Amino acid sequence: IARQRHQKRTPDFHDKYSNAVLASGATFSIAVWTYVATQIGIEWNLSPDGRVTPKEWRDQ
Amino acid sequence: MLATRVFSLVGKRAISTSVCVRAHESVVKSEDFSLSAYVDRRDHPLPEVAHVKHLSASQKALKEKEKASWSSLSMDEKVELYRIKFKESFAEMNRGSNEWKTVVGGAMFFIGFTALIIMWQKRHVYGPLPQSFDKEWVAKQTKRMLDMKVNPIQGLASKWDYEKNEWKK
């Protein structure tokens, strides 16, 4: 029995805009969080291992 | 049909709810919400009422033809009868959608908005960082911890190469 296509479904809001919403939401979210995490002076207190050059601390 | 002949069918449960509903309208007017509703649901495959309540003339004629042998019905007529009784087929009602993209995108937008709030907080609410986070202070602090051999087995001092005076690779 041949499967008949009923009427073509009119695209709903998600068909029209969901790709744009997903892409722009992801871009905005990643961009602004990268900025906040790195540029505004938040101290993450990461381990000094591999990152910090030790400096002499004893008073001369 | 005489009323008595109609009622004799009730005992045989030969009348659909749709017909009962339509017949009852002559006795008392029911509000729509108090009657069984049509639903397209996987777990309710045969709703009590048909999808199309008020049949056109051609649809009524088709329902009459349905009472005869079904082999006399064409494919289109069978589909028309199906569409009178049901709104969406199982394939249609189960179809996937792109709604998840809207939901995830919207959620990420608001998560991004939270970062803006934190930006504002850093500027207007948080106080200055203690001096112990200055780069120079951290460098001296690190050397002091290495001199003390803090966590020498698996922790910080174990990551420092004391011979070469550098971090282990």
PDB file of C-alpha atoms in Angstrom:
ATOM      1  CA  ILE A   1       0.000   0.000   0.000  1.00  0.00           C
ATOM      2  CA  ALA A   2       1.561   3.283  -1.044  1.00  0.00           C
ATOM      3  CA  ARG A   3       2.079   5.600   1.923  1.00  0.00           C
ATOM      4  CA  GLN A   4       0.370   8.870   1.098  1.00  0.00           C
ATOM      5  CA  ARG A   5       1.749  12.184   2.287  1.00  0.00           C
ATOM      6  CA  HIS A   6      -1.029  14.054   4.028  1.00  0.00           C
ATOM      7  CA  GLN A   7      -1.013  17.856   3.830  1.00  0.00           C
ATOM      8  CA  LYS A   8       2.448  19.380   4.348  1.00  0.00           C
ATOM      9  CA  ARG A   9       2.721  20.494   7.938  1.00  0.00           C
ATOM     10  CA  THR A  10       3.180  24.283   8.185  1.00  0.00           C
ATOM     11  CA  PRO A  11       6.470  24.960  10.009  1.00  0.00           C
ATOM     12  CA  ASP A  12       5.939  25.890  13.639  1.00  0.00           C
ATOM     13  CA  PHE A  13       7.997  28.342  15.701  1.00  0.00           C
ATOM     14  CA  HIS A  14      10.626  25.682  16.446  1.00  0.00           C
ATOM     15  CA  ASP A  15      11.049  24.706  12.811  1.00  0.00           C
ATOM     16  CA  LYS A  16      11.651  28.323  11.886  1.00  0.00           C
ATOM     17  CA  TYR A  17      13.781  29.662  14.715  1.00  0.00           C
ATOM     18  CA  SER A  18      15.148  26.891  16.899  1.00  0.00           C
ATOM     19  CA  ASN A  19      18.483  26.645  15.061  1.00  0.00           C
ATOM     20  CA  ALA A  20      19.023  30.380  15.417  1.00  0.00           C
ATOM     21  CA  VAL A  21      17.997  30.324  19.079  1.00  0.00           C
ATOM     22  CA  LEU A  22      20.343  27.439  19.830  1.00  0.00           C
ATOM     23  CA  ALA A  23      23.302  28.930  17.953  1.00  0.00           C
ATOM     24  CA  SER A  24      22.944  32.452  19.307  1.00  0.00           C
ATOM     25  CA  GLY A  25      22.247  31.247  22.859  1.00  0.00           C
ATOM     26  CA  ALA A  26      25.324  29.042  22.844  1.00  0.00           C
ATOM     27  CA  THR A  27      27.557  31.717  21.303  1.00  0.00           C
ATOM     28  CA  PHE A  28      26.405  34.402  23.708  1.00  0.00           C
ATOM     29  CA  SER A  29      26.732  32.141  26.715  1.00  0.00           C
ATOM     30  CA  ILE A  30      30.223  30.897  25.848  1.00  0.00           C
ATOM     31  CA  ALA A  31      31.495  34.346  24.921  1.00  0.00           C
ATOM     32  CA  VAL A  32      30.280  36.180  27.987  1.00  0.00           C
ATOM     33  CA  TRP A  33      31.379  33.437  30.397  1.00  0.00           C
ATOM     34  CA  THR A  34      34.843  33.307  28.819  1.00  0.00           C
ATOM     35  CA  TYR A  35      35.102  37.052  29.314  1.00  0.00           C
ATOM     36  CA  VAL A  36      33.908  36.884  32.916  1.00  0.00           C
ATOM     37  CA  ALA A  37      36.198  33.974  33.767  1.00  0.00           C
ATOM     38  CA  THR A  38      39.342  35.588  32.371  1.00  0.00           C
ATOM     39  CA  GLN A  39      39.109  39.365  32.042  1.00  0.00           C
ATOM     40  CA  ILE A  40      37.381  40.983  34.985  1.00  0.00           C
ATOM     41  CA  GLY A  41      39.780  39.941  37.733  1.00  0.00           C
ATOM     42  CA  ILE A  42      38.085  36.949  39.307  1.00  0.00           C
ATOM     43  CA  GLU A  43      40.574  34.954  41.370  1.00  0.00           C
ATOM     44  CA  TRP A  44      40.221  31.256  40.644  1.00  0.00           C
ATOM     45  CA  ASN A  45      43.113  30.375  42.930  1.00  0.00           C
ATOM     46  CA  LEU A  46      44.492  27.781  40.565  1.00  0.00           C
ATOM     47  CA  SER A  47      47.351  25.567  41.655  1.00  0.00           C
ATOM     48  CA  PRO A  48      50.789  27.208  41.272  1.00  0.00           C
ATOM     49  CA  ASP A  49      52.044  23.912  39.862  1.00  0.00           C
ATOM     50  CA  GLY A  50      53.500  24.589  36.434  1.00  0.00           C
ATOM     51  CA  ARG A  51      52.316  28.182  36.529  1.00  0.00           C
ATOM     52  CA  VAL A  52      54.107  30.220  39.161  1.00  0.00           C
ATOM     53  CA  THR A  53      57.859  30.870  39.373  1.00  0.00           C
ATOM     54  CA  PRO A  54      58.819  30.586  43.060  1.00  0.00           C
ATOM     55  CA  LYS A  55      60.447  33.740  44.520  1.00  0.00           C
ATOM     56  CA  GLU A  56      62.765  34.078  47.483  1.00  0.00           C
ATOM     57  CA  TRP A  57      60.771  35.026  50.550  1.00  0.00           C
ATOM     58  CA  ARG A  58      63.248  35.225  53.409  1.00  0.00           C
ATOM     59  CA  ASP A  59      64.136  38.769  54.460  1.00  0.00           C
ATOM     60  CA  GLN A  60      67.747  39.512  53.486  1.00  0.00           C
TER      61      GLN A  60
ATOM     62  CA  MET B   1     -36.437   5.037  13.903  1.00  0.00           C
ATOM     63  CA  LEU B   2     -38.776   4.684  16.884  1.00  0.00           C
ATOM     64  CA  ALA B   3     -37.267   5.552  20.257  1.00  0.00           C
ATOM     65  CA  THR B   4     -37.928   2.018  21.505  1.00  0.00           C
ATOM     66  CA  ARG B   5     -35.961   0.507  18.623  1.00  0.00           C
ATOM     67  CA  VAL B   6     -33.081   2.867  19.487  1.00  0.00           C
ATOM     68  CA  PHE B   7     -33.119   1.799  23.123  1.00  0.00           C
ATOM     69  CA  SER B   8     -33.151  -1.896  22.195  1.00  0.00           C
ATOM     70  CA  LEU B   9     -29.701  -1.326  20.703  1.00  0.00           C
ATOM     71  CA  VAL B  10     -28.359   0.095  23.963  1.00  0.00           C
ATOM     72  CA  GLY B  11     -28.399  -3.317  25.640  1.00  0.00           C
ATOM     73  CA  LYS B  12     -26.370  -4.703  22.750  1.00  0.00           C
ATOM     74  CA  ARG B  13     -23.864  -1.802  23.192  1.00  0.00           C
ATOM     75  CA  ALA B  14     -24.199  -1.157  19.482  1.00  0.00           C
ATOM     76  CA  ILE B  15     -24.283   2.621  19.645  1.00  0.00           C
ATOM     77  CA  SER B  16     -21.111   4.698  19.849  1.00  0.00           C
ATOM     78  CA  THR B  17     -20.676   7.379  22.463  1.00  0.00           C
ATOM     79  CA  SER B  18     -20.734   9.991  19.714  1.00  0.00           C
ATOM     80  CA  VAL B  19     -24.245   8.913  18.729  1.00  0.00           C
ATOM     81  CA  CYS B  20     -25.392   8.816  22.361  1.00  0.00           C
ATOM     82  CA  VAL B  21     -24.032  12.286  22.900  1.00  0.00           C
ATOM     83  CA  ARG B  22     -25.794  13.652  19.840  1.00  0.00           C
ATOM     84  CA  ALA B  23     -29.068  11.930  20.755  1.00  0.00           C
ATOM     85  CA  HIS B  24     -28.947  13.202  24.337  1.00  0.00           C
ATOM     86  CA  GLU B  25     -28.812  16.803  23.144  1.00  0.00           C
ATOM     87  CA  SER B  26     -32.574  16.648  22.606  1.00  0.00           C
ATOM     88  CA  VAL B  27     -33.096  15.953  26.308  1.00  0.00           C
ATOM     89  CA  VAL B  28     -30.641  18.348  27.987  1.00  0.00           C
ATOM     90  CA  LYS B  29     -27.978  20.726  26.747  1.00  0.00           C
ATOM     91  CA  SER B  30     -24.555  19.672  28.066  1.00  0.00           C
ATOM     92  CA  GLU B  31     -21.576  21.987  28.327  1.00  0.00           C
ATOM     93  CA  ASP B  32     -18.751  20.969  26.056  1.00  0.00           C
ATOM     94  CA  PHE B  33     -16.301  20.553  28.898  1.00  0.00           C
ATOM     95  CA  SER B  34     -18.486  17.996  30.646  1.00  0.00           C
ATOM     96  CA  LEU B  35     -18.466  15.658  27.646  1.00  0.00           C
ATOM     97  CA  SER B  36     -15.731  13.257  26.631  1.00  0.00           C
ATOM     98  CA  ALA B  37     -13.140  15.053  24.581  1.00  0.00           C
ATOM     99  CA  TYR B  38     -11.232  13.819  21.602  1.00  0.00           C
ATOM    100  CA  VAL B  39      -7.508  13.320  22.267  1.00  0.00           C
ATOM    101  CA  ASP B  40      -4.564  12.207  20.163  1.00  0.00           C
ATOM    102  CA  ARG B  41      -2.617  10.138  22.692  1.00  0.00           C
ATOM    103  CA  ARG B  42      -0.556   6.980  22.454  1.00  0.00           C
ATOM    104  CA  ASP B  43      -2.065   5.650  25.673  1.00  0.00           C
ATOM    105  CA  HIS B  44      -5.651   6.427  24.611  1.00  0.00           C
ATOM    106  CA  PRO B  45      -5.804   4.937  21.127  1.00  0.00           C
ATOM    107  CA  LEU B  46      -9.599   4.882  20.683  1.00  0.00           C
ATOM    108  CA  PRO B  47     -11.201   8.072  22.036  1.00  0.00           C
ATOM    109  CA  GLU B  48     -14.855   7.910  23.044  1.00  0.00           C
ATOM    110  CA  VAL B  49     -15.886  10.536  20.496  1.00  0.00           C
ATOM    111  CA  ALA B  50     -14.951  10.988  16.879  1.00  0.00           C
ATOM    112  CA  HIS B  51     -12.794  13.880  15.740  1.00  0.00           C
ATOM    113  CA  VAL B  52     -15.355  15.354  13.364  1.00  0.00           C
ATOM    114  CA  LYS B  53     -18.583  16.075  15.217  1.00  0.00           C
ATOM    115  CA  HIS B  54     -20.692  17.721  12.539  1.00  0.00           C
ATOM    116  CA  LEU B  55     -20.639  15.845   9.243  1.00  0.00           C
ATOM    117  CA  SER B  56     -21.154  17.508   5.905  1.00  0.00           C
ATOM    118  CA  ALA B  57     -23.682  16.082   3.500  1.00  0.00           C
ATOM    119  CA  SER B  58     -21.079  14.099   1.586  1.00  0.00           C
ATOM    120  CA  GLN B  59     -19.615  12.806   4.852  1.00  0.00           C
ATOM    121  CA  LYS B  60     -23.064  11.689   6.008  1.00  0.00           C
ATOM    122  CA  ALA B  61     -23.533   9.868   2.715  1.00  0.00           C
ATOM    123  CA  LEU B  62     -20.163   8.198   3.241  1.00  0.00           C
ATOM    124  CA  LYS B  63     -21.180   7.052   6.735  1.00  0.00           C
ATOM    125  CA  GLU B  64     -24.279   5.494   5.185  1.00  0.00           C
ATOM    126  CA  LYS B  65     -22.098   3.709   2.626  1.00  0.00           C
ATOM    127  CA  GLU B  66     -19.952   2.471   5.497  1.00  0.00           C
ATOM    128  CA  LYS B  67     -22.926   0.467   6.758  1.00  0.00           C
ATOM    129  CA  ALA B  68     -22.798  -1.678   3.628  1.00  0.00           C
ATOM    130  CA  SER B  69     -19.972  -4.011   2.676  1.00  0.00           C
ATOM    131  CA  TRP B  70     -16.574  -2.370   3.210  1.00  0.00           C
ATOM    132  CA  SER B  71     -15.107  -3.950   0.108  1.00  0.00           C
ATOM    133  CA  SER B  72     -17.209  -1.497  -1.886  1.00  0.00           C
ATOM    134  CA  LEU B  73     -15.298   1.431  -0.383  1.00  0.00           C
ATOM    135  CA  SER B  74     -12.438   2.964  -2.328  1.00  0.00           C
ATOM    136  CA  MET B  75      -9.062   3.748  -0.702  1.00  0.00           C
ATOM    137  CA  ASP B  76      -9.852   7.466  -0.601  1.00  0.00           C
ATOM    138  CA  GLU B  77     -13.198   6.766   1.050  1.00  0.00           C
ATOM    139  CA  LYS B  78     -11.518   4.609   3.693  1.00  0.00           C
ATOM    140  CA  VAL B  79      -9.010   7.369   4.375  1.00  0.00           C
ATOM    141  CA  GLU B  80     -11.856   9.883   4.574  1.00  0.00           C
ATOM    142  CA  LEU B  81     -13.643   7.689   7.117  1.00  0.00           C
ATOM    143  CA  TYR B  82     -10.424   7.439   9.116  1.00  0.00           C
ATOM    144  CA  ARG B  83      -9.987  11.198   9.090  1.00  0.00           C
ATOM    145  CA  ILE B  84     -13.598  11.654  10.268  1.00  0.00           C
ATOM    146  CA  LYS B  85     -12.898   9.476  13.271  1.00  0.00           C
ATOM    147  CA  PHE B  86      -9.320  10.523  14.033  1.00  0.00           C
ATOM    148  CA  LYS B  87      -7.430  13.806  13.817  1.00  0.00           C
ATOM    149  CA  GLU B  88      -3.788  12.660  13.670  1.00  0.00           C
ATOM    150  CA  SER B  89      -2.440   9.231  12.854  1.00  0.00           C
ATOM    151  CA  PHE B  90      -0.048   7.581  15.283  1.00  0.00           C
ATOM    152  CA  ALA B  91       2.872   8.512  13.083  1.00  0.00           C
ATOM    153  CA  GLU B  92       1.717  12.123  13.008  1.00  0.00           C
ATOM    154  CA  MET B  93       1.052  12.406  16.735  1.00  0.00           C
ATOM    155  CA  ASN B  94       4.416  10.816  17.598  1.00  0.00           C
ATOM    156  CA  ARG B  95       6.480  12.976  15.282  1.00  0.00           C
ATOM    157  CA  GLY B  96       9.555  14.553  16.735  1.00  0.00           C
ATOM    158  CA  SER B  97      10.087  18.285  16.772  1.00  0.00           C
ATOM    159  CA  ASN B  98      12.791  20.904  17.083  1.00  0.00           C
ATOM    160  CA  GLU B  99      11.477  22.133  20.403  1.00  0.00           C
ATOM    161  CA  TRP B 100      14.600  20.900  22.252  1.00  0.00           C
ATOM    162  CA  LYS B 101      16.758  23.350  20.343  1.00  0.00           C
ATOM    163  CA  THR B 102      14.588  26.246  21.456  1.00  0.00           C
ATOM    164  CA  VAL B 103      14.681  25.007  25.050  1.00  0.00           C
ATOM    165  CA  VAL B 104      18.459  24.468  25.174  1.00  0.00           C
ATOM    166  CA  GLY B 105      19.152  27.730  23.344  1.00  0.00           C
ATOM    167  CA  GLY B 106      16.877  29.630  25.683  1.00  0.00           C
ATOM    168  CA  ALA B 107      18.475  28.051  28.739  1.00  0.00           C
ATOM    169  CA  MET B 108      21.955  28.958  27.503  1.00  0.00           C
ATOM    170  CA  PHE B 109      20.806  32.526  26.900  1.00  0.00           C
ATOM    171  CA  PHE B 110      19.770  32.870  30.537  1.00  0.00           C
ATOM    172  CA  ILE B 111      22.977  31.198  31.723  1.00  0.00           C
ATOM    173  CA  GLY B 112      24.838  33.818  29.710  1.00  0.00           C
ATOM    174  CA  PHE B 113      22.720  36.517  31.312  1.00  0.00           C
ATOM    175  CA  THR B 114      23.912  35.241  34.697  1.00  0.00           C
ATOM    176  CA  ALA B 115      27.466  36.051  33.651  1.00  0.00           C
ATOM    177  CA  LEU B 116      26.374  39.661  33.064  1.00  0.00           C
ATOM    178  CA  ILE B 117      25.032  39.749  36.609  1.00  0.00           C
ATOM    179  CA  ILE B 118      28.388  38.534  37.913  1.00  0.00           C
ATOM    180  CA  MET B 119      30.156  41.237  35.891  1.00  0.00           C
ATOM    181  CA  TRP B 120      28.010  43.835  37.582  1.00  0.00           C
ATOM    182  CA  GLN B 121      28.632  42.281  40.978  1.00  0.00           C
ATOM    183  CA  LYS B 122      32.417  42.299  40.507  1.00  0.00           C
ATOM    184  CA  ARG B 123      32.290  45.998  39.810  1.00  0.00           C
ATOM    185  CA  HIS B 124      29.704  47.184  42.335  1.00  0.00           C
ATOM    186  CA  VAL B 125      29.544  44.618  45.137  1.00  0.00           C
ATOM    187  CA  TYR B 126      32.771  42.648  45.609  1.00  0.00           C
ATOM    188  CA  GLY B 127      35.519  44.241  47.670  1.00  0.00           C
ATOM    189  CA  PRO B 128      39.197  44.257  46.669  1.00  0.00           C
ATOM    190  CA  LEU B 129      41.090  40.964  46.695  1.00  0.00           C
ATOM    191  CA  PRO B 130      43.289  40.406  49.759  1.00  0.00           C
ATOM    192  CA  GLN B 131      47.004  41.141  49.231  1.00  0.00           C
ATOM    193  CA  SER B 132      47.756  37.449  49.555  1.00  0.00           C
ATOM    194  CA  PHE B 133      46.568  37.050  45.947  1.00  0.00           C
ATOM    195  CA  ASP B 134      49.098  39.514  44.503  1.00  0.00           C
ATOM    196  CA  LYS B 135      51.401  37.864  41.985  1.00  0.00           C
ATOM    197  CA  GLU B 136      54.521  38.597  44.041  1.00  0.00           C
ATOM    198  CA  TRP B 137      52.973  37.343  47.256  1.00  0.00           C
ATOM    199  CA  VAL B 138      51.846  34.103  45.570  1.00  0.00           C
ATOM    200  CA  ALA B 139      55.356  33.557  44.147  1.00  0.00           C
ATOM    201  CA  LYS B 140      56.948  33.942  47.614  1.00  0.00           C
ATOM    202  CA  GLN B 141      54.234  31.840  49.185  1.00  0.00           C
ATOM    203  CA  THR B 142      54.847  29.081  46.657  1.00  0.00           C
ATOM    204  CA  LYS B 143      58.585  28.996  47.361  1.00  0.00           C
ATOM    205  CA  ARG B 144      57.928  28.894  51.096  1.00  0.00           C
ATOM    206  CA  MET B 145      55.555  25.950  50.624  1.00  0.00           C
ATOM    207  CA  LEU B 146      58.153  24.150  48.520  1.00  0.00           C
ATOM    208  CA  ASP B 147      60.843  24.880  51.141  1.00  0.00           C
ATOM    209  CA  MET B 148      58.527  23.350  53.775  1.00  0.00           C
ATOM    210  CA  LYS B 149      57.917  20.349  51.502  1.00  0.00           C
ATOM    211  CA  VAL B 150      54.140  20.748  51.674  1.00  0.00           C
ATOM    212  CA  ASN B 151      52.380  17.514  50.622  1.00  0.00           C
ATOM    213  CA  PRO B 152      55.553  15.848  49.359  1.00  0.00           C
ATOM    214  CA  ILE B 153      54.033  12.485  48.430  1.00  0.00           C
ATOM    215  CA  GLN B 154      51.276  13.295  45.996  1.00  0.00           C
ATOM    216  CA  GLY B 155      50.689  17.018  46.467  1.00  0.00           C
ATOM    217  CA  LEU B 156      52.448  20.282  45.703  1.00  0.00           C
ATOM    218  CA  ALA B 157      56.059  19.455  46.662  1.00  0.00           C
ATOM    219  CA  SER B 158      55.873  16.197  44.730  1.00  0.00           C
ATOM    220  CA  LYS B 159      55.326  18.239  41.571  1.00  0.00           C
ATOM    221  CA  TRP B 160      58.593  20.195  42.055  1.00  0.00           C
ATOM    222  CA  ASP B 161      61.944  18.888  40.849  1.00  0.00           C
ATOM    223  CA  TYR B 162      64.350  19.873  43.649  1.00  0.00           C
ATOM    224  CA  GLU B 163      67.445  18.894  41.625  1.00  0.00           C
ATOM    225  CA  LYS B 164      66.718  20.933  38.534  1.00  0.00           C
ATOM    226  CA  ASN B 165      64.927  23.651  40.465  1.00  0.00           C
ATOM    227  CA  GLU B 166      61.858  23.647  38.241  1.00  0.00           C
ATOM    228  CA  TRP B 167      58.391  22.126  38.045  1.00  0.00           C
ATOM    229  CA  LYS B 168      58.332  18.505  36.983  1.00  0.00           C
ATOM    230  CA  LYS B 169      57.135  17.947  33.433  1.00  0.00           C
TER     231      LYS B 169
END
